[in-house]
Amino acid sequence: EVQLVESGGGLVQPGGSLRLSCATSGFILSSYEMNWVRQAPGKGLEWVSYLSGGGGIKYYTDSVQGRFTISRENAKNSVYLQMNSLRVEDTAIYYCARSHHPAYCSGGNCWAFDIWGQGTMVTVSS
Amino acid sequence: QSALTQPASVSGSPGQSITISCTGTSSDVGSYNLVSWYQQHPGKAPKLIVYDVNKRPSGVSNRFSASKSGNTASLTISGLQAEDEADYYCCSYADSSSSYVIFGGGTKLTVL
């Protein structure tokens, strides 16, 4: 069974750091691009970051650029999100999401997320 | 980059059809056939139901269909069922300096 399981969330003070982990199973991680998407309480979805299969290409939404770092260890079937200088507005459920395989997409990366974890809650508060 | 615009809520009776619109700009929906749709039940993770504007992943009911015209994408659900009651989000690749991916604000579907 294809599965993503996030961990590492919790309560942190503004300015603090957290490292989220996403354990994957049921597929070859190196063959897939991965993402983090967040959802503030009662709000909509917000894409946070993207990482290529080999780990060499990374993208971030503006609001986290320079503060968050996405990474992966394919041998450990894991993806990570290092979050530094956390702000109150970073409070959200953070989902790990797999990109739909390019083989199914008309032009390569279709920027669609076909497998999601259950999410891990990050609360930034003093 | 602002979120894509969706109606806050739509409703329909069992068996009916409903359509949810998703309006973007020429920098996102209008320029790329990279629109996807997600269904999210309360307390659950989102589920991909449409990608590449109108393709359904394996296992998704053919009651879900989608299209795009200009800067607006649309999701239609036919033969409404009670289990379709959920939040629906559109999403598009964006040629933006602020984000590569933009979601809509979400639409709450109520099955009457």
PDB file of C-alpha atoms in Angstrom:
ATOM      1  CA  GLU A   1       0.000   0.000   0.000  1.00  0.00           C
ATOM      2  CA  VAL A   2       1.248   3.430  -0.943  1.00  0.00           C
ATOM      3  CA  GLN A   3       1.481   5.527   2.189  1.00  0.00           C
ATOM      4  CA  LEU A   4       2.902   8.754   3.561  1.00  0.00           C
ATOM      5  CA  VAL A   5       3.200   9.332   7.312  1.00  0.00           C
ATOM      6  CA  GLU A   6       4.211  12.733   8.673  1.00  0.00           C
ATOM      7  CA  SER A   7       5.711  13.374  12.091  1.00  0.00           C
ATOM      8  CA  GLY A   8       7.567  16.083  13.966  1.00  0.00           C
ATOM      9  CA  GLY A   9       4.833  18.644  14.511  1.00  0.00           C
ATOM     10  CA  GLY A  10       4.179  20.310  17.831  1.00  0.00           C
ATOM     11  CA  LEU A  11       4.033  23.562  19.751  1.00  0.00           C
ATOM     12  CA  VAL A  12       6.914  25.987  19.260  1.00  0.00           C
ATOM     13  CA  GLN A  13       7.506  29.615  20.188  1.00  0.00           C
ATOM     14  CA  PRO A  14       7.834  32.311  17.531  1.00  0.00           C
ATOM     15  CA  GLY A  15      11.369  32.311  16.199  1.00  0.00           C
ATOM     16  CA  GLY A  16      11.821  28.625  16.986  1.00  0.00           C
ATOM     17  CA  SER A  17      12.527  25.662  14.735  1.00  0.00           C
ATOM     18  CA  LEU A  18      10.966  22.320  13.900  1.00  0.00           C
ATOM     19  CA  ARG A  19      11.885  19.490  11.548  1.00  0.00           C
ATOM     20  CA  LEU A  20       9.037  17.613   9.930  1.00  0.00           C
ATOM     21  CA  SER A  21       9.525  14.116   8.551  1.00  0.00           C
ATOM     22  CA  CYS A  22       7.532  12.204   5.965  1.00  0.00           C
ATOM     23  CA  ALA A  23       8.022   8.447   5.924  1.00  0.00           C
ATOM     24  CA  THR A  24       7.046   6.884   2.625  1.00  0.00           C
ATOM     25  CA  SER A  25       6.231   3.295   1.716  1.00  0.00           C
ATOM     26  CA  GLY A  26       4.788   1.284  -1.134  1.00  0.00           C
ATOM     27  CA  PHE A  27       6.613   3.069  -3.956  1.00  0.00           C
ATOM     28  CA  ILE A  28      10.109   3.960  -5.119  1.00  0.00           C
ATOM     29  CA  LEU A  29      10.664   7.405  -3.620  1.00  0.00           C
ATOM     30  CA  SER A  30      13.464   8.375  -6.002  1.00  0.00           C
ATOM     31  CA  SER A  31      11.038   8.117  -8.926  1.00  0.00           C
ATOM     32  CA  TYR A  32       8.750  10.809  -7.565  1.00  0.00           C
ATOM     33  CA  GLU A  33       8.814  14.517  -6.901  1.00  0.00           C
ATOM     34  CA  MET A  34       7.545  15.443  -3.454  1.00  0.00           C
ATOM     35  CA  ASN A  35       5.862  18.449  -1.868  1.00  0.00           C
ATOM     36  CA  TRP A  36       4.698  19.957   1.380  1.00  0.00           C
ATOM     37  CA  VAL A  37       1.266  21.589   1.516  1.00  0.00           C
ATOM     38  CA  ARG A  38      -0.204  23.268   4.594  1.00  0.00           C
ATOM     39  CA  GLN A  39      -3.633  24.188   5.844  1.00  0.00           C
ATOM     40  CA  ALA A  40      -4.169  26.761   8.571  1.00  0.00           C
ATOM     41  CA  PRO A  41      -7.008  25.983  11.002  1.00  0.00           C
ATOM     42  CA  GLY A  42     -10.337  26.436   9.224  1.00  0.00           C
ATOM     43  CA  LYS A  43      -8.627  27.734   6.092  1.00  0.00           C
ATOM     44  CA  GLY A  44      -7.769  26.514   2.622  1.00  0.00           C
ATOM     45  CA  LEU A  45      -4.772  24.688   1.222  1.00  0.00           C
ATOM     46  CA  GLU A  46      -1.437  26.389   0.570  1.00  0.00           C
ATOM     47  CA  TRP A  47       1.445  24.820  -1.333  1.00  0.00           C
ATOM     48  CA  VAL A  48       4.705  25.277   0.570  1.00  0.00           C
ATOM     49  CA  SER A  49       7.560  23.522  -1.181  1.00  0.00           C
ATOM     50  CA  TYR A  50       8.615  21.130  -3.984  1.00  0.00           C
ATOM     51  CA  LEU A  51      11.567  18.780  -4.338  1.00  0.00           C
ATOM     52  CA  SER A  52      12.677  16.905  -7.444  1.00  0.00           C
ATOM     53  CA  GLY A  53      13.246  13.162  -7.402  1.00  0.00           C
ATOM     54  CA  GLY A  54      16.990  13.513  -7.237  1.00  0.00           C
ATOM     55  CA  GLY A  55      16.821  16.340  -4.729  1.00  0.00           C
ATOM     56  CA  GLY A  56      18.593  18.876  -6.886  1.00  0.00           C
ATOM     57  CA  ILE A  57      15.662  21.176  -7.639  1.00  0.00           C
ATOM     58  CA  LYS A  58      13.792  22.902  -4.843  1.00  0.00           C
ATOM     59  CA  TYR A  59      11.016  25.468  -4.936  1.00  0.00           C
ATOM     60  CA  TYR A  60       9.330  27.395  -2.138  1.00  0.00           C
ATOM     61  CA  THR A  61       6.408  29.719  -1.794  1.00  0.00           C
ATOM     62  CA  ASP A  62       7.544  33.280  -1.091  1.00  0.00           C
ATOM     63  CA  SER A  63       6.382  33.397   2.519  1.00  0.00           C
ATOM     64  CA  VAL A  64       8.745  30.576   3.579  1.00  0.00           C
ATOM     65  CA  GLN A  65      11.681  31.226   1.235  1.00  0.00           C
ATOM     66  CA  GLY A  66      14.874  31.509   3.262  1.00  0.00           C
ATOM     67  CA  ARG A  67      13.287  30.047   6.397  1.00  0.00           C
ATOM     68  CA  PHE A  68      12.228  26.532   5.306  1.00  0.00           C
ATOM     69  CA  THR A  69      14.366  23.856   3.659  1.00  0.00           C
ATOM     70  CA  ILE A  70      13.040  20.743   1.958  1.00  0.00           C
ATOM     71  CA  SER A  71      15.224  17.661   1.613  1.00  0.00           C
ATOM     72  CA  ARG A  72      15.035  13.934   1.051  1.00  0.00           C
ATOM     73  CA  GLU A  73      16.894  10.706   1.807  1.00  0.00           C
ATOM     74  CA  ASN A  74      15.737   8.246  -0.827  1.00  0.00           C
ATOM     75  CA  ALA A  75      17.626   5.390   0.822  1.00  0.00           C
ATOM     76  CA  LYS A  76      15.606   5.997   3.994  1.00  0.00           C
ATOM     77  CA  ASN A  77      12.352   6.545   2.065  1.00  0.00           C
ATOM     78  CA  SER A  78      11.964   9.897   3.763  1.00  0.00           C
ATOM     79  CA  VAL A  79      11.310  13.526   2.973  1.00  0.00           C
ATOM     80  CA  TYR A  80      11.915  16.374   5.413  1.00  0.00           C
ATOM     81  CA  LEU A  81      10.962  19.995   5.988  1.00  0.00           C
ATOM     82  CA  GLN A  82      13.294  22.006   8.209  1.00  0.00           C
ATOM     83  CA  MET A  83      11.416  25.046   9.458  1.00  0.00           C
ATOM     84  CA  ASN A  84      13.364  27.898  11.061  1.00  0.00           C
ATOM     85  CA  SER A  85      12.379  31.369  12.280  1.00  0.00           C
ATOM     86  CA  LEU A  86       8.811  30.190  12.702  1.00  0.00           C
ATOM     87  CA  ARG A  87       6.033  32.751  12.785  1.00  0.00           C
ATOM     88  CA  VAL A  88       2.531  32.664  14.219  1.00  0.00           C
ATOM     89  CA  GLU A  89       1.202  32.600  10.656  1.00  0.00           C
ATOM     90  CA  ASP A  90       3.005  29.304  10.006  1.00  0.00           C
ATOM     91  CA  THR A  91       0.517  27.582  12.308  1.00  0.00           C
ATOM     92  CA  ALA A  92      -1.144  24.866  10.218  1.00  0.00           C
ATOM     93  CA  ILE A  93      -1.502  21.197   9.464  1.00  0.00           C
ATOM     94  CA  TYR A  94       1.427  20.264   7.249  1.00  0.00           C
ATOM     95  CA  TYR A  95       0.812  17.581   4.656  1.00  0.00           C
ATOM     96  CA  CYS A  96       3.426  15.658   2.737  1.00  0.00           C
ATOM     97  CA  ALA A  97       2.145  15.112  -0.813  1.00  0.00           C
ATOM     98  CA  ARG A  98       3.493  13.068  -3.700  1.00  0.00           C
ATOM     99  CA  SER A  99       3.475  14.548  -7.182  1.00  0.00           C
ATOM    100  CA  HIS A 100       1.520  12.533  -9.746  1.00  0.00           C
ATOM    101  CA  HIS A 101       4.002  10.600 -11.846  1.00  0.00           C
ATOM    102  CA  PRO A 102       5.063  12.517 -14.977  1.00  0.00           C
ATOM    103  CA  ALA A 103       4.268   9.467 -17.124  1.00  0.00           C
ATOM    104  CA  TYR A 104       0.568  10.208 -16.567  1.00  0.00           C
ATOM    105  CA  CYS A 105       0.885  13.914 -17.351  1.00  0.00           C
ATOM    106  CA  SER A 106       0.628  15.508 -20.768  1.00  0.00           C
ATOM    107  CA  GLY A 107       3.683  17.681 -20.416  1.00  0.00           C
ATOM    108  CA  GLY A 108       5.794  16.043 -17.736  1.00  0.00           C
ATOM    109  CA  ASN A 109       5.165  17.479 -14.276  1.00  0.00           C
ATOM    110  CA  CYS A 110       1.425  18.092 -13.993  1.00  0.00           C
ATOM    111  CA  TRP A 111       1.770  19.743 -10.592  1.00  0.00           C
ATOM    112  CA  ALA A 112      -0.930  17.511  -9.131  1.00  0.00           C
ATOM    113  CA  PHE A 113      -0.634  15.707  -5.812  1.00  0.00           C
ATOM    114  CA  ASP A 114      -1.918  12.152  -5.888  1.00  0.00           C
ATOM    115  CA  ILE A 115      -0.970  10.762  -2.474  1.00  0.00           C
ATOM    116  CA  TRP A 116      -1.229  12.702   0.805  1.00  0.00           C
ATOM    117  CA  GLY A 117      -0.264  11.889   4.350  1.00  0.00           C
ATOM    118  CA  GLN A 118      -2.574  12.411   7.294  1.00  0.00           C
ATOM    119  CA  GLY A 119      -0.793  15.621   8.232  1.00  0.00           C
ATOM    120  CA  THR A 120       1.080  16.857  11.281  1.00  0.00           C
ATOM    121  CA  MET A 121      -0.004  19.921  13.269  1.00  0.00           C
ATOM    122  CA  VAL A 122       2.425  22.768  13.811  1.00  0.00           C
ATOM    123  CA  THR A 123       1.418  25.441  16.303  1.00  0.00           C
ATOM    124  CA  VAL A 124       3.532  28.573  16.656  1.00  0.00           C
ATOM    125  CA  SER A 125       2.547  30.489  19.766  1.00  0.00           C
ATOM    126  CA  SER A 126       4.062  32.152  22.788  1.00  0.00           C
TER     127      SER A 126
ATOM    128  CA  GLN B   1      -0.264  35.986  -6.053  1.00  0.00           C
ATOM    129  CA  SER B   2      -3.881  35.776  -4.861  1.00  0.00           C
ATOM    130  CA  ALA B   3      -5.730  32.510  -4.424  1.00  0.00           C
ATOM    131  CA  LEU B   4      -7.887  31.267  -7.266  1.00  0.00           C
ATOM    132  CA  THR B   5     -11.514  32.351  -6.828  1.00  0.00           C
ATOM    133  CA  GLN B   6     -14.116  29.731  -5.981  1.00  0.00           C
ATOM    134  CA  PRO B   7     -17.651  30.141  -4.637  1.00  0.00           C
ATOM    135  CA  ALA B   8     -17.711  29.648  -0.887  1.00  0.00           C
ATOM    136  CA  SER B   9     -20.544  27.158  -1.078  1.00  0.00           C
ATOM    137  CA  VAL B  10     -22.780  25.248  -3.454  1.00  0.00           C
ATOM    138  CA  SER B  11     -25.586  22.810  -2.799  1.00  0.00           C
ATOM    139  CA  GLY B  12     -27.675  20.268  -4.607  1.00  0.00           C
ATOM    140  CA  SER B  13     -30.068  17.411  -4.043  1.00  0.00           C
ATOM    141  CA  PRO B  14     -29.200  13.752  -4.497  1.00  0.00           C
ATOM    142  CA  GLY B  15     -29.169  12.801  -8.152  1.00  0.00           C
ATOM    143  CA  GLN B  16     -28.704  16.363  -9.358  1.00  0.00           C
ATOM    144  CA  SER B  17     -25.604  17.888 -10.943  1.00  0.00           C
ATOM    145  CA  ILE B  18     -23.609  20.832  -9.643  1.00  0.00           C
ATOM    146  CA  THR B  19     -20.728  22.845 -11.059  1.00  0.00           C
ATOM    147  CA  ILE B  20     -17.984  24.594  -9.120  1.00  0.00           C
ATOM    148  CA  SER B  21     -16.101  27.371 -10.862  1.00  0.00           C
ATOM    149  CA  CYS B  22     -12.485  28.344 -10.329  1.00  0.00           C
ATOM    150  CA  THR B  23     -11.322  31.678 -11.716  1.00  0.00           C
ATOM    151  CA  GLY B  24      -7.691  32.605 -12.065  1.00  0.00           C
ATOM    152  CA  THR B  25      -5.669  34.839 -14.351  1.00  0.00           C
ATOM    153  CA  SER B  26      -3.610  34.668 -17.509  1.00  0.00           C
ATOM    154  CA  SER B  27      -0.616  33.850 -15.296  1.00  0.00           C
ATOM    155  CA  ASP B  28      -2.070  30.606 -14.019  1.00  0.00           C
ATOM    156  CA  VAL B  29      -5.308  28.925 -15.148  1.00  0.00           C
ATOM    157  CA  GLY B  30      -5.398  30.816 -18.428  1.00  0.00           C
ATOM    158  CA  SER B  31      -1.902  29.871 -19.534  1.00  0.00           C
ATOM    159  CA  TYR B  32      -1.434  26.290 -18.389  1.00  0.00           C
ATOM    160  CA  ASN B  33      -3.416  23.076 -18.697  1.00  0.00           C
ATOM    161  CA  LEU B  34      -2.167  22.203 -15.225  1.00  0.00           C
ATOM    162  CA  VAL B  35      -5.380  22.520 -13.243  1.00  0.00           C
ATOM    163  CA  SER B  36      -6.208  19.931 -10.623  1.00  0.00           C
ATOM    164  CA  TRP B  37      -9.101  19.429  -8.219  1.00  0.00           C
ATOM    165  CA  TYR B  38      -9.170  17.962  -4.725  1.00  0.00           C
ATOM    166  CA  GLN B  39     -11.930  16.647  -2.480  1.00  0.00           C
ATOM    167  CA  GLN B  40     -11.495  16.992   1.274  1.00  0.00           C
ATOM    168  CA  HIS B  41     -13.825  15.521   3.871  1.00  0.00           C
ATOM    169  CA  PRO B  42     -13.760  17.023   7.386  1.00  0.00           C
ATOM    170  CA  GLY B  43     -10.683  15.993   9.319  1.00  0.00           C
ATOM    171  CA  LYS B  44      -9.241  14.102   6.360  1.00  0.00           C
ATOM    172  CA  ALA B  45      -6.445  14.701   3.903  1.00  0.00           C
ATOM    173  CA  PRO B  46      -7.301  16.016   0.434  1.00  0.00           C
ATOM    174  CA  LYS B  47      -7.875  13.517  -2.391  1.00  0.00           C
ATOM    175  CA  LEU B  48      -6.921  14.153  -6.018  1.00  0.00           C
ATOM    176  CA  ILE B  49      -9.978  13.831  -8.274  1.00  0.00           C
ATOM    177  CA  VAL B  50      -8.893  15.639 -11.459  1.00  0.00           C
ATOM    178  CA  TYR B  51      -5.518  16.596 -12.973  1.00  0.00           C
ATOM    179  CA  ASP B  52      -4.378  18.120 -16.275  1.00  0.00           C
ATOM    180  CA  VAL B  53      -7.710  20.029 -16.422  1.00  0.00           C
ATOM    181  CA  ASN B  54      -9.918  17.019 -17.162  1.00  0.00           C
ATOM    182  CA  LYS B  55      -8.178  13.724 -16.404  1.00  0.00           C
ATOM    183  CA  ARG B  56      -9.318  11.458 -13.600  1.00  0.00           C
ATOM    184  CA  PRO B  57      -6.873   9.329 -11.611  1.00  0.00           C
ATOM    185  CA  SER B  58      -7.562   5.628 -11.498  1.00  0.00           C
ATOM    186  CA  GLY B  59     -10.415   4.825  -9.141  1.00  0.00           C
ATOM    187  CA  VAL B  60     -12.141   8.206  -9.267  1.00  0.00           C
ATOM    188  CA  SER B  61     -15.785   8.040 -10.256  1.00  0.00           C
ATOM    189  CA  ASN B  62     -16.748   9.219 -13.747  1.00  0.00           C
ATOM    190  CA  ARG B  63     -19.425  11.302 -12.041  1.00  0.00           C
ATOM    191  CA  PHE B  64     -16.622  13.843 -11.652  1.00  0.00           C
ATOM    192  CA  SER B  65     -15.775  15.789 -14.802  1.00  0.00           C
ATOM    193  CA  ALA B  66     -13.904  19.018 -15.390  1.00  0.00           C
ATOM    194  CA  SER B  67     -13.058  21.551 -18.051  1.00  0.00           C
ATOM    195  CA  LYS B  68     -11.430  24.917 -18.655  1.00  0.00           C
ATOM    196  CA  SER B  69     -12.262  27.981 -20.692  1.00  0.00           C
ATOM    197  CA  GLY B  70      -9.963  30.969 -20.647  1.00  0.00           C
ATOM    198  CA  ASN B  71      -9.072  31.872 -17.082  1.00  0.00           C
ATOM    199  CA  THR B  72     -11.850  29.770 -15.541  1.00  0.00           C
ATOM    200  CA  ALA B  73     -11.844  26.074 -14.735  1.00  0.00           C
ATOM    201  CA  SER B  74     -14.927  24.122 -13.719  1.00  0.00           C
ATOM    202  CA  LEU B  75     -15.671  20.907 -11.861  1.00  0.00           C
ATOM    203  CA  THR B  76     -19.000  19.172 -12.421  1.00  0.00           C
ATOM    204  CA  ILE B  77     -20.347  16.447 -10.182  1.00  0.00           C
ATOM    205  CA  SER B  78     -23.272  14.543 -11.649  1.00  0.00           C
ATOM    206  CA  GLY B  79     -25.658  12.189  -9.895  1.00  0.00           C
ATOM    207  CA  LEU B  80     -24.944  13.790  -6.518  1.00  0.00           C
ATOM    208  CA  GLN B  81     -24.573  11.380  -3.626  1.00  0.00           C
ATOM    209  CA  ALA B  82     -24.485  12.013   0.105  1.00  0.00           C
ATOM    210  CA  GLU B  83     -20.805  11.071   0.244  1.00  0.00           C
ATOM    211  CA  ASP B  84     -19.961  13.877  -2.181  1.00  0.00           C
ATOM    212  CA  GLU B  85     -20.563  16.377   0.613  1.00  0.00           C
ATOM    213  CA  ALA B  86     -17.094  17.816   1.217  1.00  0.00           C
ATOM    214  CA  ASP B  87     -14.820  20.754   0.506  1.00  0.00           C
ATOM    215  CA  TYR B  88     -13.470  21.045  -3.023  1.00  0.00           C
ATOM    216  CA  TYR B  89     -10.284  22.888  -3.991  1.00  0.00           C
ATOM    217  CA  CYS B  90      -8.984  23.798  -7.407  1.00  0.00           C
ATOM    218  CA  CYS B  91      -5.273  24.202  -7.993  1.00  0.00           C
ATOM    219  CA  SER B  92      -3.116  25.522 -10.809  1.00  0.00           C
ATOM    220  CA  TYR B  93       0.508  25.866 -11.766  1.00  0.00           C
ATOM    221  CA  ALA B  94       1.387  29.550 -11.767  1.00  0.00           C
ATOM    222  CA  ASP B  95       3.957  31.586 -13.627  1.00  0.00           C
ATOM    223  CA  SER B  96       4.494  33.713 -10.583  1.00  0.00           C
ATOM    224  CA  SER B  97       7.388  35.172  -8.677  1.00  0.00           C
ATOM    225  CA  SER B  98       5.669  34.309  -5.403  1.00  0.00           C
ATOM    226  CA  SER B  99       4.535  30.710  -5.877  1.00  0.00           C
ATOM    227  CA  TYR B 100       4.627  27.907  -8.427  1.00  0.00           C
ATOM    228  CA  VAL B 101       1.302  26.478  -7.262  1.00  0.00           C
ATOM    229  CA  ILE B 102      -1.876  28.309  -6.305  1.00  0.00           C
ATOM    230  CA  PHE B 103      -4.967  26.810  -4.695  1.00  0.00           C
ATOM    231  CA  GLY B 104      -8.481  28.139  -4.720  1.00  0.00           C
ATOM    232  CA  GLY B 105     -10.096  29.194  -1.473  1.00  0.00           C
ATOM    233  CA  GLY B 106     -12.276  26.100  -1.436  1.00  0.00           C
ATOM    234  CA  THR B 107     -15.977  25.394  -1.970  1.00  0.00           C
ATOM    235  CA  LYS B 108     -18.190  23.670   0.566  1.00  0.00           C
ATOM    236  CA  LEU B 109     -20.587  21.294  -1.194  1.00  0.00           C
ATOM    237  CA  THR B 110     -23.755  20.497   0.714  1.00  0.00           C
ATOM    238  CA  VAL B 111     -25.948  17.631  -0.436  1.00  0.00           C
ATOM    239  CA  LEU B 112     -29.466  18.542   0.640  1.00  0.00           C
TER     240      LEU B 112
END
